[in-house]
Amino acid sequence: MTRLPRVVATDLDGTLLRSDGKVSDRTRQVLADLDAAGVEVVFVTARPPRWLDHLADTVGGHGRVICIGGACVLDLASGETLETCGFDDDAVRAVVGGIRAVLPHAALAFERTDGVAFDPGYPKREPALDPGLWSVPVEDTLGARGPVSKILALDPAHVPPPGVFTDPPEEIRLAQEEFFAAVRTAVGEHAHLAYSGAVGLAELMPPGVDKAAALARWCARLGVDAADVWAFGDMPNDLPMLTWAGRGIAVANAHTDVLACADAVVGHHDADGVAEELATLLTRV
């Protein structure tokens, strides 16, 4: 007889969600079965809050999501922010100043728990948002709003098509690594880069803020040890979480670094690999 984990933590894009960004009926049912069995399912994602509303009915009765790469714990049912982490404004200025000096053509964006701000030159890929969010350089929004949770840096010379690619073409991969190396040099110790699979996009988090730290704090509140946590992921920004959890599991389509470090590998995300593994677990209890 197999003992159920007390918490299942799963990444979304490329892991739990299919390529169309949706939760399949099969996955939806397995998540409901876990909730009924008393297992808390927590989504742990780089997505900001505004990209999560349509998933509220899939996260179980508690409705909690760790988002913005670990910078925010959100109650989807109520819309309440339960926990938030962010840069202090001096660190943001240091990060922005470093990037402006080393990569003057980079376009920046600030993610906050209450919204987003973009440089005027940042690609407009979210047409439903207020055009005013692109009106001024992002650093001009400091002091007028809450703390910045994540800084995004994009090189307009290498703007990729929208999407997440586990295995980008070699030309794109090399350009991306060159850009990432320049960003790391520019930001120094003021931020760390968390790669979630968005090609060409540098996602910068405050020091000490990642998926693992946020999940560990949340599980401590629940009185759950790492040994009683199963975690699923596909990209390098999932590695700290997979390493921290008692069982860290990769989907078959995961990044090579994740496949190499995982305790186990399950099916492709388009074949409901996470759900099938959890459904099998439930039958063994």
mmCIF file of C-alpha atoms in Angstrom:
data_model
loop_
_atom_site.group_PDB
_atom_site.id
_atom_site.type_symbol
_atom_site.label_atom_id
_atom_site.label_comp_id
_atom_site.label_asym_id
_atom_site.label_seq_id
_atom_site.Cartn_x
_atom_site.Cartn_y
_atom_site.Cartn_z
ATOM 1 C CA MET A 1 0.000 0.000 0.000
ATOM 2 C CA THR A 2 1.343 3.414 -1.017
ATOM 3 C CA ARG A 3 1.090 6.451 1.241
ATOM 4 C CA LEU A 4 -0.238 9.620 -0.382
ATOM 5 C CA PRO A 5 1.847 12.782 -0.242
ATOM 6 C CA ARG A 6 0.278 15.516 1.853
ATOM 7 C CA VAL A 7 1.005 18.171 -0.775
ATOM 8 C CA VAL A 8 1.334 17.946 -4.560
ATOM 9 C CA ALA A 9 3.042 20.996 -6.046
ATOM 10 C CA THR A 10 3.003 21.385 -9.803
ATOM 11 C CA ASP A 11 4.221 23.859 -12.363
ATOM 12 C CA LEU A 12 1.656 24.857 -14.985
ATOM 13 C CA ASP A 13 2.979 25.680 -18.475
ATOM 14 C CA GLY A 14 4.710 22.715 -20.032
ATOM 15 C CA THR A 15 3.874 20.523 -17.025
ATOM 16 C CA LEU A 16 0.219 20.359 -15.948
ATOM 17 C CA LEU A 17 -1.292 22.361 -18.810
ATOM 18 C CA ARG A 18 -1.416 21.121 -22.366
ATOM 19 C CA SER A 19 0.176 23.078 -25.215
ATOM 20 C CA ASP A 20 -3.037 25.064 -25.690
ATOM 21 C CA GLY A 21 -2.707 26.334 -22.105
ATOM 22 C CA LYS A 22 -5.770 24.423 -20.916
ATOM 23 C CA VAL A 23 -6.424 21.828 -18.224
ATOM 24 C CA SER A 24 -7.710 18.638 -19.816
ATOM 25 C CA ASP A 25 -10.836 16.934 -18.514
ATOM 26 C CA ARG A 26 -8.672 14.014 -17.371
ATOM 27 C CA THR A 27 -6.391 16.281 -15.344
ATOM 28 C CA ARG A 28 -9.328 18.216 -13.940
ATOM 29 C CA GLN A 29 -10.886 14.982 -12.615
ATOM 30 C CA VAL A 30 -7.640 13.715 -11.057
ATOM 31 C CA LEU A 31 -7.102 17.042 -9.284
ATOM 32 C CA ALA A 32 -10.622 16.798 -7.870
ATOM 33 C CA ASP A 33 -9.939 13.228 -6.723
ATOM 34 C CA LEU A 34 -6.780 14.355 -4.927
ATOM 35 C CA ASP A 35 -8.667 17.154 -3.213
ATOM 36 C CA ALA A 36 -11.330 14.670 -2.069
ATOM 37 C CA ALA A 37 -8.577 12.409 -0.713
ATOM 38 C CA GLY A 38 -7.239 15.259 1.426
ATOM 39 C CA VAL A 39 -4.150 16.010 -0.666
ATOM 40 C CA GLU A 40 -3.490 19.723 -1.070
ATOM 41 C CA VAL A 41 -2.630 20.590 -4.668
ATOM 42 C CA VAL A 42 -0.673 23.812 -5.065
ATOM 43 C CA PHE A 43 0.078 25.372 -8.434
ATOM 44 C CA VAL A 44 3.597 26.848 -8.467
ATOM 45 C CA THR A 45 4.097 29.006 -11.538
ATOM 46 C CA ALA A 46 5.981 31.895 -13.084
ATOM 47 C CA ARG A 47 2.631 33.272 -14.283
ATOM 48 C CA PRO A 48 1.380 36.568 -12.832
ATOM 49 C CA PRO A 49 -2.024 36.711 -11.093
ATOM 50 C CA ARG A 50 -3.823 38.097 -14.152
ATOM 51 C CA TRP A 51 -3.078 34.867 -16.046
ATOM 52 C CA LEU A 52 -4.648 32.608 -13.407
ATOM 53 C CA ASP A 53 -8.323 33.505 -13.016
ATOM 54 C CA HIS A 54 -9.529 30.843 -15.456
ATOM 55 C CA LEU A 55 -7.815 28.135 -13.371
ATOM 56 C CA ALA A 56 -9.627 28.894 -10.122
ATOM 57 C CA ASP A 57 -11.926 25.867 -10.388
ATOM 58 C CA THR A 58 -9.038 23.410 -10.800
ATOM 59 C CA VAL A 59 -6.892 24.114 -7.742
ATOM 60 C CA GLY A 60 -9.087 22.449 -5.135
ATOM 61 C CA GLY A 61 -11.173 23.768 -2.300
ATOM 62 C CA HIS A 62 -8.371 25.916 -0.888
ATOM 63 C CA GLY A 63 -7.736 27.827 -4.137
ATOM 64 C CA ARG A 64 -4.107 28.708 -3.413
ATOM 65 C CA VAL A 65 -1.424 29.368 -6.025
ATOM 66 C CA ILE A 66 2.239 30.305 -5.691
ATOM 67 C CA CYS A 67 2.841 32.622 -8.625
ATOM 68 C CA ILE A 68 5.306 35.128 -10.127
ATOM 69 C CA GLY A 69 8.009 32.498 -9.668
ATOM 70 C CA GLY A 70 7.586 32.343 -5.895
ATOM 71 C CA ALA A 71 7.081 36.041 -5.184
ATOM 72 C CA CYS A 72 3.369 35.780 -4.398
ATOM 73 C CA VAL A 73 0.925 33.368 -2.744
ATOM 74 C CA LEU A 74 -2.564 34.033 -4.053
ATOM 75 C CA ASP A 75 -6.002 32.804 -3.002
ATOM 76 C CA LEU A 76 -7.747 32.477 -6.351
ATOM 77 C CA ALA A 77 -11.203 32.086 -4.817
ATOM 78 C CA SER A 78 -11.082 35.424 -2.999
ATOM 79 C CA GLY A 79 -8.440 37.233 -5.031
ATOM 80 C CA GLU A 80 -6.555 37.905 -1.792
ATOM 81 C CA THR A 81 -2.765 38.080 -1.801
ATOM 82 C CA LEU A 82 -1.643 35.956 1.159
ATOM 83 C CA GLU A 83 2.095 36.542 0.860
ATOM 84 C CA THR A 84 4.311 38.731 -1.283
ATOM 85 C CA CYS A 85 8.040 39.235 -1.784
ATOM 86 C CA GLY A 86 9.775 41.852 -3.866
ATOM 87 C CA PHE A 87 12.802 43.976 -4.603
ATOM 88 C CA ASP A 88 13.435 47.119 -2.623
ATOM 89 C CA ASP A 89 13.456 50.176 -4.864
ATOM 90 C CA ASP A 90 17.225 50.690 -4.586
ATOM 91 C CA ALA A 91 17.823 47.140 -5.857
ATOM 92 C CA VAL A 92 15.416 47.748 -8.742
ATOM 93 C CA ARG A 93 17.289 50.912 -9.685
ATOM 94 C CA ALA A 94 20.587 49.004 -9.583
ATOM 95 C CA VAL A 95 19.199 46.225 -11.802
ATOM 96 C CA VAL A 96 17.640 48.632 -14.293
ATOM 97 C CA GLY A 97 20.726 50.852 -14.355
ATOM 98 C CA GLY A 98 22.976 47.865 -14.997
ATOM 99 C CA ILE A 99 20.830 46.587 -17.843
ATOM 100 C CA ARG A 100 20.455 50.038 -19.405
ATOM 101 C CA ALA A 101 24.266 50.418 -19.365
ATOM 102 C CA VAL A 102 25.175 46.966 -20.703
ATOM 103 C CA LEU A 103 22.140 46.357 -22.941
ATOM 104 C CA PRO A 104 20.773 49.795 -23.872
ATOM 105 C CA HIS A 105 18.340 48.329 -26.390
ATOM 106 C CA ALA A 106 16.714 45.902 -23.961
ATOM 107 C CA ALA A 107 13.036 46.440 -23.225
ATOM 108 C CA LEU A 108 12.007 45.998 -19.596
ATOM 109 C CA ALA A 109 8.822 45.183 -17.704
ATOM 110 C CA PHE A 110 7.948 45.135 -13.993
ATOM 111 C CA GLU A 111 5.604 42.501 -12.597
ATOM 112 C CA ARG A 112 3.864 43.369 -9.341
ATOM 113 C CA THR A 113 1.183 41.491 -7.474
ATOM 114 C CA ASP A 114 -1.281 44.228 -8.443
ATOM 115 C CA GLY A 115 -0.296 44.591 -12.090
ATOM 116 C CA VAL A 116 2.419 45.218 -14.626
ATOM 117 C CA ALA A 117 4.299 48.095 -16.269
ATOM 118 C CA PHE A 118 6.181 48.025 -19.583
ATOM 119 C CA ASP A 119 8.813 50.123 -21.290
ATOM 120 C CA PRO A 120 7.322 51.950 -24.306
ATOM 121 C CA GLY A 121 9.343 49.679 -26.598
ATOM 122 C CA TYR A 122 8.233 46.416 -24.994
ATOM 123 C CA PRO A 123 6.153 44.296 -27.435
ATOM 124 C CA LYS A 124 2.410 44.676 -26.902
ATOM 125 C CA ARG A 125 1.353 41.039 -26.546
ATOM 126 C CA GLU A 126 -1.524 41.587 -24.130
ATOM 127 C CA PRO A 127 -3.998 43.717 -26.101
ATOM 128 C CA ALA A 128 -6.599 43.622 -23.307
ATOM 129 C CA LEU A 129 -4.361 45.698 -21.027
ATOM 130 C CA ASP A 130 -4.501 49.479 -20.677
ATOM 131 C CA PRO A 131 -2.187 51.098 -23.298
ATOM 132 C CA GLY A 132 -1.060 53.456 -20.546
ATOM 133 C CA LEU A 133 0.978 50.618 -19.067
ATOM 134 C CA TRP A 134 3.484 51.226 -21.897
ATOM 135 C CA SER A 135 3.590 55.015 -21.461
ATOM 136 C CA VAL A 136 6.865 55.633 -19.547
ATOM 137 C CA PRO A 137 10.138 53.825 -18.791
ATOM 138 C CA VAL A 138 9.469 51.303 -16.058
ATOM 139 C CA GLU A 139 11.755 52.974 -13.528
ATOM 140 C CA ASP A 140 9.448 56.017 -13.596
ATOM 141 C CA THR A 141 6.768 53.899 -11.894
ATOM 142 C CA LEU A 142 8.866 53.353 -8.753
ATOM 143 C CA GLY A 143 7.411 54.908 -5.633
ATOM 144 C CA ALA A 144 3.946 55.246 -7.126
ATOM 145 C CA ARG A 145 2.982 51.578 -6.717
ATOM 146 C CA GLY A 146 3.810 48.497 -4.657
ATOM 147 C CA PRO A 147 7.120 46.626 -4.720
ATOM 148 C CA VAL A 148 8.367 45.024 -7.919
ATOM 149 C CA SER A 149 8.166 41.227 -7.698
ATOM 150 C CA LYS A 150 9.892 40.352 -10.978
ATOM 151 C CA ILE A 151 11.808 42.253 -13.646
ATOM 152 C CA LEU A 152 11.584 41.084 -17.250
ATOM 153 C CA ALA A 153 14.231 41.948 -19.824
ATOM 154 C CA LEU A 154 13.759 41.323 -23.539
ATOM 155 C CA ASP A 155 16.178 42.050 -26.373
ATOM 156 C CA PRO A 156 14.104 43.621 -29.197
ATOM 157 C CA ALA A 157 16.743 42.441 -31.695
ATOM 158 C CA HIS A 158 15.816 38.847 -30.916
ATOM 159 C CA VAL A 159 12.106 38.971 -30.137
ATOM 160 C CA PRO A 160 10.871 35.383 -30.456
ATOM 161 C CA PRO A 161 7.359 34.347 -31.418
ATOM 162 C CA PRO A 162 5.038 33.980 -28.414
ATOM 163 C CA GLY A 163 5.241 30.635 -26.673
ATOM 164 C CA VAL A 164 7.356 28.329 -24.583
ATOM 165 C CA PHE A 165 9.901 26.120 -26.279
ATOM 166 C CA THR A 166 11.699 23.306 -24.484
ATOM 167 C CA ASP A 167 14.157 22.854 -27.360
ATOM 168 C CA PRO A 168 14.574 26.090 -29.358
ATOM 169 C CA PRO A 169 16.530 26.084 -32.638
ATOM 170 C CA GLU A 170 20.301 26.296 -32.163
ATOM 171 C CA GLU A 171 20.546 29.854 -33.525
ATOM 172 C CA ILE A 172 17.925 31.093 -31.068
ATOM 173 C CA ARG A 173 19.473 29.144 -28.199
ATOM 174 C CA LEU A 174 22.932 30.661 -28.760
ATOM 175 C CA ALA A 175 21.539 34.196 -29.036
ATOM 176 C CA GLN A 176 19.536 33.581 -25.884
ATOM 177 C CA GLU A 177 22.540 32.343 -23.901
ATOM 178 C CA GLU A 178 24.568 35.361 -25.008
ATOM 179 C CA PHE A 179 21.776 37.678 -23.890
ATOM 180 C CA PHE A 180 21.334 35.862 -20.582
ATOM 181 C CA ALA A 181 25.077 36.066 -19.867
ATOM 182 C CA ALA A 182 25.033 39.810 -20.493
ATOM 183 C CA VAL A 183 22.010 40.233 -18.219
ATOM 184 C CA ARG A 184 23.680 38.252 -15.412
ATOM 185 C CA THR A 185 26.746 40.490 -15.679
ATOM 186 C CA ALA A 186 24.577 43.597 -15.636
ATOM 187 C CA VAL A 187 22.550 42.723 -12.536
ATOM 188 C CA GLY A 188 25.302 41.177 -10.404
ATOM 189 C CA GLU A 189 24.091 40.146 -6.942
ATOM 190 C CA HIS A 190 20.972 42.325 -7.064
ATOM 191 C CA ALA A 191 18.872 39.642 -8.825
ATOM 192 C CA HIS A 192 18.991 36.090 -10.126
ATOM 193 C CA LEU A 193 17.761 34.784 -13.471
ATOM 194 C CA ALA A 194 14.987 32.176 -13.391
ATOM 195 C CA TYR A 195 14.445 30.539 -16.781
ATOM 196 C CA SER A 196 10.881 29.297 -17.241
ATOM 197 C CA GLY A 197 11.051 28.512 -20.959
ATOM 198 C CA ALA A 198 10.006 31.801 -22.556
ATOM 199 C CA VAL A 199 12.607 32.017 -25.306
ATOM 200 C CA GLY A 200 14.785 35.121 -25.200
ATOM 201 C CA LEU A 201 13.185 36.519 -22.067
ATOM 202 C CA ALA A 202 15.296 37.086 -18.945
ATOM 203 C CA GLU A 203 13.121 36.742 -15.829
ATOM 204 C CA LEU A 204 14.854 38.350 -12.849
ATOM 205 C CA MET A 205 13.873 37.559 -9.279
ATOM 206 C CA PRO A 206 14.936 39.099 -5.949
ATOM 207 C CA PRO A 207 17.752 37.238 -4.176
ATOM 208 C CA GLY A 208 16.380 34.297 -2.215
ATOM 209 C CA VAL A 209 13.016 34.324 -3.991
ATOM 210 C CA ASP A 210 12.193 31.207 -5.987
ATOM 211 C CA LYS A 211 9.593 28.462 -6.198
ATOM 212 C CA ALA A 212 11.295 26.286 -3.589
ATOM 213 C CA ALA A 213 11.523 29.006 -0.941
ATOM 214 C CA ALA A 214 7.867 29.951 -1.360
ATOM 215 C CA LEU A 215 6.709 26.327 -1.319
ATOM 216 C CA ALA A 216 8.815 25.566 1.777
ATOM 217 C CA ARG A 217 7.304 28.518 3.642
ATOM 218 C CA TRP A 218 3.783 27.497 2.659
ATOM 219 C CA CYS A 219 4.306 23.870 3.661
ATOM 220 C CA ALA A 220 5.745 25.018 7.000
ATOM 221 C CA ARG A 221 2.474 26.865 7.626
ATOM 222 C CA LEU A 222 0.622 23.634 6.943
ATOM 223 C CA GLY A 223 2.965 21.615 9.142
ATOM 224 C CA VAL A 224 4.097 19.563 6.147
ATOM 225 C CA ASP A 225 7.691 18.356 5.795
ATOM 226 C CA ALA A 226 9.495 18.253 2.449
ATOM 227 C CA ALA A 227 9.391 14.447 2.606
ATOM 228 C CA ASP A 228 5.593 14.590 2.285
ATOM 229 C CA VAL A 229 5.660 16.728 -0.866
ATOM 230 C CA TRP A 230 5.646 15.599 -4.484
ATOM 231 C CA ALA A 231 6.644 18.279 -7.011
ATOM 232 C CA PHE A 232 6.322 18.263 -10.807
ATOM 233 C CA GLY A 233 8.095 20.536 -13.286
ATOM 234 C CA ASP A 234 9.716 20.934 -16.673
ATOM 235 C CA MET A 235 12.094 23.915 -16.747
ATOM 236 C CA PRO A 236 15.250 25.081 -14.910
ATOM 237 C CA ASN A 237 13.269 27.463 -12.684
ATOM 238 C CA ASP A 238 11.541 24.336 -11.298
ATOM 239 C CA LEU A 239 14.805 22.699 -10.225
ATOM 240 C CA PRO A 240 15.010 24.267 -6.733
ATOM 241 C CA MET A 241 11.446 23.082 -6.023
ATOM 242 C CA LEU A 242 12.066 19.577 -7.395
ATOM 243 C CA THR A 243 15.255 19.288 -5.373
ATOM 244 C CA TRP A 244 13.589 20.504 -2.165
ATOM 245 C CA ALA A 245 10.564 18.200 -2.367
ATOM 246 C CA GLY A 246 10.666 14.647 -1.083
ATOM 247 C CA ARG A 247 9.961 13.478 -4.638
ATOM 248 C CA GLY A 248 10.833 15.680 -7.609
ATOM 249 C CA ILE A 249 9.296 14.541 -10.887
ATOM 250 C CA ALA A 250 9.850 15.731 -14.470
ATOM 251 C CA VAL A 251 7.495 15.420 -17.416
ATOM 252 C CA ALA A 252 8.892 13.714 -20.509
ATOM 253 C CA ASN A 253 9.104 16.997 -22.420
ATOM 254 C CA ALA A 254 11.210 18.668 -19.717
ATOM 255 C CA HIS A 255 14.460 20.561 -20.223
ATOM 256 C CA THR A 256 17.501 18.260 -20.254
ATOM 257 C CA ASP A 257 18.789 19.711 -16.967
ATOM 258 C CA VAL A 258 15.488 18.840 -15.289
ATOM 259 C CA LEU A 259 15.397 15.325 -16.724
ATOM 260 C CA ALA A 260 18.911 14.730 -15.406
ATOM 261 C CA CYS A 261 18.049 15.767 -11.839
ATOM 262 C CA ALA A 262 14.531 14.374 -11.386
ATOM 263 C CA ASP A 263 13.729 11.421 -9.134
ATOM 264 C CA ALA A 264 11.362 10.128 -11.818
ATOM 265 C CA VAL A 265 10.043 11.020 -15.274
ATOM 266 C CA VAL A 266 6.362 10.773 -16.247
ATOM 267 C CA GLY A 267 4.501 11.228 -19.518
ATOM 268 C CA HIS A 268 4.458 14.255 -21.821
ATOM 269 C CA HIS A 269 2.373 17.219 -20.714
ATOM 270 C CA ASP A 270 0.165 16.853 -23.798
ATOM 271 C CA ALA A 271 -0.548 13.260 -22.698
ATOM 272 C CA ASP A 272 -1.556 14.306 -19.151
ATOM 273 C CA GLY A 273 1.638 12.841 -17.721
ATOM 274 C CA VAL A 274 1.173 14.439 -14.294
ATOM 275 C CA ALA A 275 -2.462 13.380 -14.022
ATOM 276 C CA GLU A 276 -1.739 9.810 -15.109
ATOM 277 C CA GLU A 277 0.997 9.449 -12.486
ATOM 278 C CA LEU A 278 -1.264 10.823 -9.758
ATOM 279 C CA ALA A 279 -4.209 8.676 -10.868
ATOM 280 C CA THR A 280 -1.997 5.587 -10.614
ATOM 281 C CA LEU A 281 -0.936 6.693 -7.142
ATOM 282 C CA LEU A 282 -4.548 7.002 -6.025
ATOM 283 C CA THR A 283 -5.300 3.443 -7.146
ATOM 284 C CA ARG A 284 -2.489 2.099 -4.922
ATOM 285 C CA VAL A 285 -3.724 3.661 -1.711
#
